[in-house]
Amino acid sequence: MPTQYWKVRPYVLTGGRTRTRQHLLVHTLVSVPYYDAVFASGLLPESRSLYEHARKTRSVAELSAVCGMSLGVTRVVVDDLAATDRLQIHRDNYGSAFDYRLLERLRDGLRQLA
Amino acid sequence: MPTQYWKVRPYVLTGGRTRTRQHLLVHTLVSVPYYDAVFASGLLPESRSLYEHARKTRSVAELSAVCGMSLGVTRVVVDDLAATDRLQIHRDNYGSAFDYRLLERLRDGLRQLA
Amino acid sequence: MGPSSRRRATWRQRAARWLDPTVAQWAVAPQETAPPPPPPEDRADSLWPAICEQFALRILASAYQMGSHLEAVETDEQDPERLERLYRIDHANTRIRRHAENLQVLLGRRVEDANPQTVTLVDVARAASSAIEYYPRIRVGHVVDLGVVEFAADDVIRVLTELLDNATRFSPPSSSVIVSAYVTEDGSVLLRVEDAGVGVNPDQLAALNAMLAGNAPAPVAVDPAAHLGLVVVSHLARANHLRVSLTNRPSGGTTATVLVPGSLLCEVVPGAQRGPAMTFPTEPTAPVSRPPTWNGNQQRSAQMMASPDNTKSPTRHLTALSALPTDGNPGGQARQSSTGGLPRRVRESVRPDASPAGTHRPQRLAAAPQHGGSTGGGSSPDAWPDETAAFAAGVSDAQSAPLNEGHLP
Amino acid sequence: MGPSSRRRATWRQRAARWLDPTVAQWAVAPQETAPPPPPPEDRADSLWPAICEQFALRILASAYQMGSHLEAVETDEQDPERLERLYRIDHANTRIRRHAENLQVLLGRRVEDANPQTVTLVDVARAASSAIEYYPRIRVGHVVDLGVVEFAADDVIRVLTELLDNATRFSPPSSSVIVSAYVTEDGSVLLRVEDAGVGVNPDQLAALNAMLAGNAPAPVAVDPAAHLGLVVVSHLARANHLRVSLTNRPSGGTTATVLVPGSLLCEVVPGAQRGPAMTFPTEPTAPVSRPPTWNGNQQRSAQMMASPDNTKSPTRHLTALSALPTDGNPGGQARQSSTGGLPRRVRESVRPDASPAGTHRPQRLAAAPQHGGSTGGGSSPDAWPDETAAFAAGVSDAQSAPLNEGHLP
């Protein structure tokens, strides 16, 4: 686990960003399409750890747990790697059982209720 | 609105408490069963404002908005007034259209998903 | 959402006024400033005030920025556990702000309170409580319906903060500290802070009161740690013509008093701070018929509200800020601060012996459900503690003082 | 949840060690302490250090307590807007902690870092960045795979923090500041901080370097505000035998360097901080067949991972800590800090001219979707800024130094 020193604050790992370009839910599956060890060796610890662990297809939540990173940091790191094609986000599992947009609308509505 | 001075922090309004004895959702309806102006005059500003506004039956969310208090403070103040029988919490509107426990379980499940 | 966004805007104003004044702006100040200072400890000690001020200003700037964001996340948070953590963060930040402001006071700088405003005495008491470690032990007693004028409000809050802090630290962790405010015959307000400690050593009491009165004490061994708060009080008392003193009560415990001169007091404009009196007339007075059984009562109370005598009652019940009845300690350090737990709070908010005649005594106090499950207090919820009797005795001198209204500066 | 609760426990340990040391415990210290101190400004200036220390300790205690709760709420937060606010709260708290620690340093007190541990140089750079206002402008360049021993790690972080803060303040708000770390021939590590400012006035440069070297400068007009950070650096450099200096680069901009002696360095144990090298062997190496088209690549890379040359690569890409491409400014003050926005970050994270041979250049940089919608930077995302060329030139002297490993104290 790249548990960084406690004085390394999470905002510095993402440059303060909390939003992602891609839609990433906790159960969104990601994987490394072709693993490149030289590329991995040049990454910062969190990106590297995530890149290594995503050789096996995993959900965002799983990666967060196995890499020991908060969900917020994990989402941004996944998003950044995906933007360079180093990581693939699997969209195909949506629309099969649930339409995630419908689920989200339901969730948002319920949040307003709750 | 009893918008207190900004140096009066919310935790001091509730003694740090965030939990309520009664189950209070944002749409839970409350009302003052018998209004007592002398009682009202002895209350601290937030309790008094809430007590006055609840003479008309209102939801917790509505009271929060009309009294200018955060939801967390509103819930605890409502709860405290209800514990002295000065405020009545209306349970009867549950089970009619929705079972709120079901709604909550649904919400919690979706939160874990989201 | 309206009020909270308004409050947030206020925070932003404060933050803007407190933007780190030491920031060299690239455009105006490239790296061509004055020559470097030497390591200060090798030099005259006179460098220290300037250094302290820099740190105080930088820390205040960060604390104010934090406050704005805290307020926003607190408003929306619905999960009790997370809200509790946010409260503890807020509490820590409030204490940091207090310490940085006090450092400014000791430096002889006037603390630049952004957005000053008239503050009701109730809010003075609660703002002061917000900044101390053991705030759940503070109870607000009788407090007159007056305000402190804007240019003095924050200083009075700072004075009361240090007295409350002192009272909670030097009294048993399970005891309450009661703050109250009475009008005196000459139109001043007397703030009282009563603790249940063993009292101050009489020799020391004289020395402390001399310092609080602005008389330099005999040159003695100085322990800045032990009484830093009272040194701050002494500074602020002198600046604002407040009379502060400590006395041991014969019945036990110490009372700290602050005499706030009438020139620093003003009427509370109902619309500005007191919601109901102002906003209520705009409410529909027709009673809502749910539940119908309460209809008669609502009619009666609407009539009572119309009576100015009731709406302008100057008396305020003894109301606990409340002990924390849930698990865990606020601020992480208040190890034994909650005693009575919920029943005490409920009881006190409707306390019959401090309420005006006609208040309905609640019927179901014993049946009020515990929440949190672990109140585990030391004092019996049915017996009034000793200091309450002392308090009741102590306040009788001020209680009959006429309410002297309208002391605008 | 495992790692975060572990981190939280660490916070609690820190908080416990930092519990306000000035708290008088009721049981041990009723109100019978030393006589009161006089108002300090009337007395000898020698009171100031003691007063400052009290405030620094109290503020640090609150800051540490806050950190523990912040970490817990940050871990769970899923809403981007709220998480951003929590980040800003965290950022403000981190700066408060830094200022309080620096006050301790100036007082000549060793800052008692709870739970000290070996820290990798990459984390030294990022911990230092965490505590400055304009952190999004910091980019981490080449950093060797070594650690700073536990008793010196926090001091090195503090030194680097002030140098990064100085570099960001005295350079254009749109420019980056690059931090890197190289091994020198004698086994020390040279930390470099390069800004794109106009450089320091040569006269002043000599005075600053004299101070940083521990030589008392000529008695000059002192402005503690302007160079307080460098005074802190000078203190810590002397205490830890670090050699710190500032130089103007001929091509423009200033470089600050810190020479960390080999006695303060150590190998990084892979399991402690470097996840993949340690944990990867326990991963199933059999490729998961989804999506099946990538199977061959995964096989190949598994073989590459087995090669020690690749896993122990001492080179680290130039990777941006990233400019903030979203709306709003982190910390509320970084008005113009983000320029390149997302495209620059993406580009730099795979920057070909700083990466070892064999790195795949990503194919779709131009197609990378914008997010946030309003990057609006000033610099072209396709042209390398000038200081990058200077940086490349500047590092060439250290780049060829052999990696001198294993300088345990």
mmCIF file of N, CA and C in Angstrom, chain A residues 1-76:
data_model
loop_
_atom_site.group_PDB
_atom_site.id
_atom_site.type_symbol
_atom_site.label_atom_id
_atom_site.label_comp_id
_atom_site.label_asym_id
_atom_site.label_seq_id
_atom_site.Cartn_x
_atom_site.Cartn_y
_atom_site.Cartn_z
ATOM 1 N N MET A 1 0.856 -1.197 0.000
ATOM 2 C CA MET A 1 0.000 0.000 0.000
ATOM 3 C C MET A 1 0.891 1.247 0.000
ATOM 4 N N PRO A 2 0.609 2.159 -0.841
ATOM 5 C CA PRO A 2 1.378 3.408 -0.758
ATOM 6 C C PRO A 2 0.746 4.341 0.270
ATOM 7 N N THR A 3 0.726 3.931 1.514
ATOM 8 C CA THR A 3 0.230 4.862 2.525
ATOM 9 C C THR A 3 1.273 5.943 2.702
ATOM 10 N N GLN A 4 0.988 7.069 2.110
ATOM 11 C CA GLN A 4 1.958 8.153 2.183
ATOM 12 C C GLN A 4 2.056 8.671 3.617
ATOM 13 N N TYR A 5 3.084 9.440 3.812
ATOM 14 C CA TYR A 5 3.288 10.094 5.102
ATOM 15 C C TYR A 5 2.062 10.963 5.393
ATOM 16 N N TRP A 6 1.690 11.046 6.653
ATOM 17 C CA TRP A 6 0.430 11.736 6.975
ATOM 18 C C TRP A 6 0.478 13.214 6.620
ATOM 19 N N LYS A 7 1.649 13.793 6.497
ATOM 20 C CA LYS A 7 1.690 15.205 6.140
ATOM 21 C C LYS A 7 1.438 15.444 4.650
ATOM 22 N N VAL A 8 1.416 14.389 3.862
ATOM 23 C CA VAL A 8 1.010 14.517 2.459
ATOM 24 C C VAL A 8 -0.514 14.525 2.447
ATOM 25 N N ARG A 9 -1.088 15.669 2.211
ATOM 26 C CA ARG A 9 -2.535 15.791 2.306
ATOM 27 C C ARG A 9 -3.205 15.356 0.997
ATOM 28 N N PRO A 10 -4.441 14.893 1.076
ATOM 29 C CA PRO A 10 -5.078 14.339 -0.123
ATOM 30 C C PRO A 10 -5.219 15.354 -1.263
ATOM 31 N N TYR A 11 -5.450 16.625 -0.912
ATOM 32 C CA TYR A 11 -5.663 17.592 -1.984
ATOM 33 C C TYR A 11 -4.411 17.751 -2.853
ATOM 34 N N VAL A 12 -3.254 17.496 -2.270
ATOM 35 C CA VAL A 12 -2.034 17.663 -3.047
ATOM 36 C C VAL A 12 -1.850 16.501 -4.025
ATOM 37 N N LEU A 13 -2.485 15.385 -3.740
ATOM 38 C CA LEU A 13 -2.392 14.236 -4.645
ATOM 39 C C LEU A 13 -3.212 14.453 -5.915
ATOM 40 N N THR A 14 -4.175 15.314 -5.853
ATOM 41 C CA THR A 14 -5.037 15.538 -7.019
ATOM 42 C C THR A 14 -5.013 16.997 -7.460
ATOM 43 N N GLY A 15 -4.113 17.781 -6.902
ATOM 44 C CA GLY A 15 -4.114 19.193 -7.235
ATOM 45 C C GLY A 15 -5.396 19.884 -6.810
ATOM 46 N N GLY A 16 -6.047 19.358 -5.804
ATOM 47 C CA GLY A 16 -7.271 19.963 -5.299
ATOM 48 C C GLY A 16 -8.515 19.530 -6.043
ATOM 49 N N ARG A 17 -8.337 18.736 -7.081
ATOM 50 C CA ARG A 17 -9.507 18.361 -7.888
ATOM 51 C C ARG A 17 -10.341 17.275 -7.223
ATOM 52 N N THR A 18 -11.634 17.365 -7.389
ATOM 53 C CA THR A 18 -12.533 16.351 -6.839
ATOM 54 C C THR A 18 -13.496 15.833 -7.903
ATOM 55 N N ARG A 19 -13.490 16.475 -9.048
ATOM 56 C CA ARG A 19 -14.418 16.085 -10.116
ATOM 57 C C ARG A 19 -13.689 15.283 -11.179
ATOM 58 N N THR A 20 -14.431 14.413 -11.823
ATOM 59 C CA THR A 20 -13.835 13.597 -12.872
ATOM 60 C C THR A 20 -14.510 13.874 -14.207
ATOM 61 N N ARG A 21 -13.745 13.710 -15.273
ATOM 62 C CA ARG A 21 -14.316 13.895 -16.613
ATOM 63 C C ARG A 21 -15.316 12.787 -16.905
ATOM 64 N N GLN A 22 -14.871 11.582 -16.574
ATOM 65 C CA GLN A 22 -15.698 10.418 -16.838
ATOM 66 C C GLN A 22 -16.629 10.204 -15.661
ATOM 67 N N HIS A 23 -17.726 9.540 -15.970
ATOM 68 C CA HIS A 23 -18.657 9.231 -14.908
ATOM 69 C C HIS A 23 -18.162 7.995 -14.164
ATOM 70 N N LEU A 24 -17.787 8.150 -12.922
ATOM 71 C CA LEU A 24 -17.223 7.028 -12.166
ATOM 72 C C LEU A 24 -18.054 6.768 -10.921
ATOM 73 N N LEU A 25 -18.709 5.621 -10.924
ATOM 74 C CA LEU A 25 -19.408 5.205 -9.706
ATOM 75 C C LEU A 25 -18.514 4.239 -8.945
ATOM 76 N N VAL A 26 -18.870 3.980 -7.703
ATOM 77 C CA VAL A 26 -18.016 3.089 -6.917
ATOM 78 C C VAL A 26 -17.925 1.695 -7.529
ATOM 79 N N HIS A 27 -18.964 1.274 -8.229
ATOM 80 C CA HIS A 27 -18.932 -0.074 -8.777
ATOM 81 C C HIS A 27 -18.504 -0.106 -10.244
ATOM 82 N N THR A 28 -18.106 1.041 -10.778
ATOM 83 C CA THR A 28 -17.592 1.060 -12.147
ATOM 84 C C THR A 28 -16.333 0.195 -12.217
ATOM 85 N N LEU A 29 -16.267 -0.646 -13.236
ATOM 86 C CA LEU A 29 -15.114 -1.536 -13.383
ATOM 87 C C LEU A 29 -14.061 -0.896 -14.280
ATOM 88 N N VAL A 30 -12.800 -1.054 -13.897
ATOM 89 C CA VAL A 30 -11.707 -0.541 -14.715
ATOM 90 C C VAL A 30 -10.641 -1.619 -14.820
ATOM 91 N N SER A 31 -9.825 -1.504 -15.881
ATOM 92 C CA SER A 31 -8.703 -2.427 -16.015
ATOM 93 C C SER A 31 -7.626 -1.794 -16.876
ATOM 94 N N VAL A 32 -6.414 -2.330 -16.763
ATOM 95 C CA VAL A 32 -5.287 -1.858 -17.563
ATOM 96 C C VAL A 32 -5.316 -2.611 -18.892
ATOM 97 N N PRO A 33 -5.423 -1.921 -20.012
ATOM 98 C CA PRO A 33 -5.548 -2.623 -21.285
ATOM 99 C C PRO A 33 -4.247 -3.331 -21.673
ATOM 100 N N TYR A 34 -3.101 -2.653 -21.566
ATOM 101 C CA TYR A 34 -1.818 -3.322 -21.814
ATOM 102 C C TYR A 34 -0.856 -2.776 -20.780
ATOM 103 N N TYR A 35 -0.300 -3.669 -20.013
ATOM 104 C CA TYR A 35 0.529 -3.236 -18.901
ATOM 105 C C TYR A 35 1.917 -2.854 -19.394
ATOM 106 N N ASP A 36 2.443 -1.770 -18.896
ATOM 107 C CA ASP A 36 3.737 -1.261 -19.322
ATOM 108 C C ASP A 36 4.550 -0.942 -18.069
ATOM 109 N N ALA A 37 5.501 -1.806 -17.761
ATOM 110 C CA ALA A 37 6.240 -1.667 -16.501
ATOM 111 C C ALA A 37 7.088 -0.407 -16.470
ATOM 112 N N VAL A 38 7.611 0.010 -17.623
ATOM 113 C CA VAL A 38 8.425 1.225 -17.639
ATOM 114 C C VAL A 38 7.551 2.434 -17.351
ATOM 115 N N PHE A 39 6.383 2.427 -17.969
ATOM 116 C CA PHE A 39 5.435 3.497 -17.668
ATOM 117 C C PHE A 39 5.113 3.499 -16.183
ATOM 118 N N ALA A 40 4.882 2.313 -15.629
ATOM 119 C CA ALA A 40 4.535 2.213 -14.207
ATOM 120 C C ALA A 40 5.636 2.789 -13.334
ATOM 121 N N SER A 41 6.878 2.491 -13.691
ATOM 122 C CA SER A 41 7.980 2.917 -12.823
ATOM 123 C C SER A 41 8.116 4.429 -12.786
ATOM 124 N N GLY A 42 7.552 5.101 -13.772
ATOM 125 C CA GLY A 42 7.653 6.555 -13.779
ATOM 126 C C GLY A 42 6.517 7.264 -13.098
ATOM 127 N N LEU A 43 5.557 6.507 -12.613
ATOM 128 C CA LEU A 43 4.386 7.136 -11.992
ATOM 129 C C LEU A 43 4.639 7.451 -10.527
ATOM 130 N N LEU A 44 3.911 8.408 -10.034
ATOM 131 C CA LEU A 44 3.950 8.680 -8.604
ATOM 132 C C LEU A 44 3.299 7.512 -7.855
ATOM 133 N N PRO A 45 3.619 7.357 -6.587
ATOM 134 C CA PRO A 45 3.220 6.137 -5.880
ATOM 135 C C PRO A 45 1.751 5.754 -6.007
ATOM 136 N N GLU A 46 0.842 6.703 -5.864
ATOM 137 C CA GLU A 46 -0.578 6.346 -5.892
ATOM 138 C C GLU A 46 -0.986 5.858 -7.283
ATOM 139 N N SER A 47 -0.572 6.594 -8.311
ATOM 140 C CA SER A 47 -0.906 6.186 -9.666
ATOM 141 C C SER A 47 -0.307 4.820 -9.954
ATOM 142 N N ARG A 48 0.909 4.601 -9.488
ATOM 143 C CA ARG A 48 1.573 3.341 -9.772
ATOM 144 C C ARG A 48 0.840 2.193 -9.100
ATOM 145 N N SER A 49 0.514 2.386 -7.846
ATOM 146 C CA SER A 49 -0.186 1.339 -7.120
ATOM 147 C C SER A 49 -1.502 1.008 -7.811
ATOM 148 N N LEU A 50 -2.212 2.040 -8.198
ATOM 149 C CA LEU A 50 -3.497 1.809 -8.840
ATOM 150 C C LEU A 50 -3.308 1.106 -10.180
ATOM 151 N N TYR A 51 -2.309 1.536 -10.911
ATOM 152 C CA TYR A 51 -2.035 0.950 -12.223
ATOM 153 C C TYR A 51 -1.688 -0.526 -12.083
ATOM 154 N N GLU A 52 -0.897 -0.847 -11.072
ATOM 155 C CA GLU A 52 -0.544 -2.249 -10.847
ATOM 156 C C GLU A 52 -1.775 -3.076 -10.481
ATOM 157 N N HIS A 53 -2.553 -2.560 -9.568
ATOM 158 C CA HIS A 53 -3.674 -3.345 -9.092
ATOM 159 C C HIS A 53 -4.773 -3.472 -10.123
ATOM 160 N N ALA A 54 -4.831 -2.552 -11.054
ATOM 161 C CA ALA A 54 -5.887 -2.610 -12.054
ATOM 162 C C ALA A 54 -5.518 -3.546 -13.213
ATOM 163 N N ARG A 55 -4.402 -4.251 -13.104
ATOM 164 C CA ARG A 55 -4.112 -5.269 -14.124
ATOM 165 C C ARG A 55 -5.196 -6.324 -14.089
ATOM 166 N N LYS A 56 -5.675 -6.565 -12.902
ATOM 167 C CA LYS A 56 -6.860 -7.397 -12.758
ATOM 168 C C LYS A 56 -8.055 -6.425 -12.758
ATOM 169 N N THR A 57 -9.087 -6.764 -13.489
ATOM 170 C CA THR A 57 -10.244 -5.870 -13.548
ATOM 171 C C THR A 57 -10.860 -5.702 -12.156
ATOM 172 N N ARG A 58 -11.049 -4.454 -11.776
ATOM 173 C CA ARG A 58 -11.555 -4.184 -10.431
ATOM 174 C C ARG A 58 -12.517 -3.012 -10.464
ATOM 175 N N SER A 59 -13.322 -2.923 -9.442
ATOM 176 C CA SER A 59 -14.202 -1.760 -9.312
ATOM 177 C C SER A 59 -13.425 -0.618 -8.671
ATOM 178 N N VAL A 60 -13.954 0.583 -8.833
ATOM 179 C CA VAL A 60 -13.334 1.756 -8.233
ATOM 180 C C VAL A 60 -13.246 1.590 -6.713
ATOM 181 N N ALA A 61 -14.292 1.065 -6.111
ATOM 182 C CA ALA A 61 -14.294 0.888 -4.655
ATOM 183 C C ALA A 61 -13.224 -0.105 -4.222
ATOM 184 N N GLU A 62 -13.103 -1.176 -4.991
ATOM 185 C CA GLU A 62 -12.097 -2.190 -4.688
ATOM 186 C C GLU A 62 -10.691 -1.583 -4.757
ATOM 187 N N LEU A 63 -10.448 -0.807 -5.810
ATOM 188 C CA LEU A 63 -9.137 -0.178 -5.971
ATOM 189 C C LEU A 63 -8.854 0.762 -4.813
ATOM 190 N N SER A 64 -9.874 1.491 -4.397
ATOM 191 C CA SER A 64 -9.702 2.399 -3.274
ATOM 192 C C SER A 64 -9.257 1.617 -2.043
ATOM 193 N N ALA A 65 -9.896 0.482 -1.810
ATOM 194 C CA ALA A 65 -9.573 -0.306 -0.624
ATOM 195 C C ALA A 65 -8.195 -0.938 -0.743
ATOM 196 N N VAL A 66 -7.919 -1.546 -1.898
ATOM 197 C CA VAL A 66 -6.679 -2.299 -2.031
ATOM 198 C C VAL A 66 -5.472 -1.355 -2.128
ATOM 199 N N CYS A 67 -5.678 -0.155 -2.627
ATOM 200 C CA CYS A 67 -4.583 0.821 -2.703
ATOM 201 C C CYS A 67 -4.491 1.685 -1.442
ATOM 202 N N GLY A 68 -5.451 1.545 -0.563
ATOM 203 C CA GLY A 68 -5.404 2.342 0.663
ATOM 204 C C GLY A 68 -5.568 3.828 0.432
ATOM 205 N N MET A 69 -6.338 4.185 -0.581
ATOM 206 C CA MET A 69 -6.568 5.605 -0.874
ATOM 207 C C MET A 69 -8.039 5.916 -0.656
ATOM 208 N N SER A 70 -8.314 7.150 -0.315
ATOM 209 C CA SER A 70 -9.709 7.550 -0.183
ATOM 210 C C SER A 70 -10.394 7.455 -1.545
ATOM 211 N N LEU A 71 -11.685 7.342 -1.517
ATOM 212 C CA LEU A 71 -12.444 7.230 -2.759
ATOM 213 C C LEU A 71 -12.250 8.462 -3.633
ATOM 214 N N GLY A 72 -12.210 9.620 -3.001
ATOM 215 C CA GLY A 72 -12.063 10.863 -3.760
ATOM 216 C C GLY A 72 -10.759 10.912 -4.543
ATOM 217 N N VAL A 73 -9.678 10.468 -3.925
ATOM 218 C CA VAL A 73 -8.392 10.455 -4.617
ATOM 219 C C VAL A 73 -8.395 9.358 -5.680
ATOM 220 N N THR A 74 -8.939 8.207 -5.328
ATOM 221 C CA THR A 74 -8.964 7.101 -6.281
ATOM 222 C C THR A 74 -9.694 7.488 -7.560
ATOM 223 N N ARG A 75 -10.820 8.144 -7.419
ATOM 224 C CA ARG A 75 -11.595 8.510 -8.599
ATOM 225 C C ARG A 75 -10.799 9.424 -9.527
ATOM 226 N N VAL A 76 -10.103 10.389 -8.958
ATOM 227 C CA VAL A 76 -9.349 11.324 -9.802
ATOM 228 C C VAL A 76 -8.157 10.625 -10.450
#
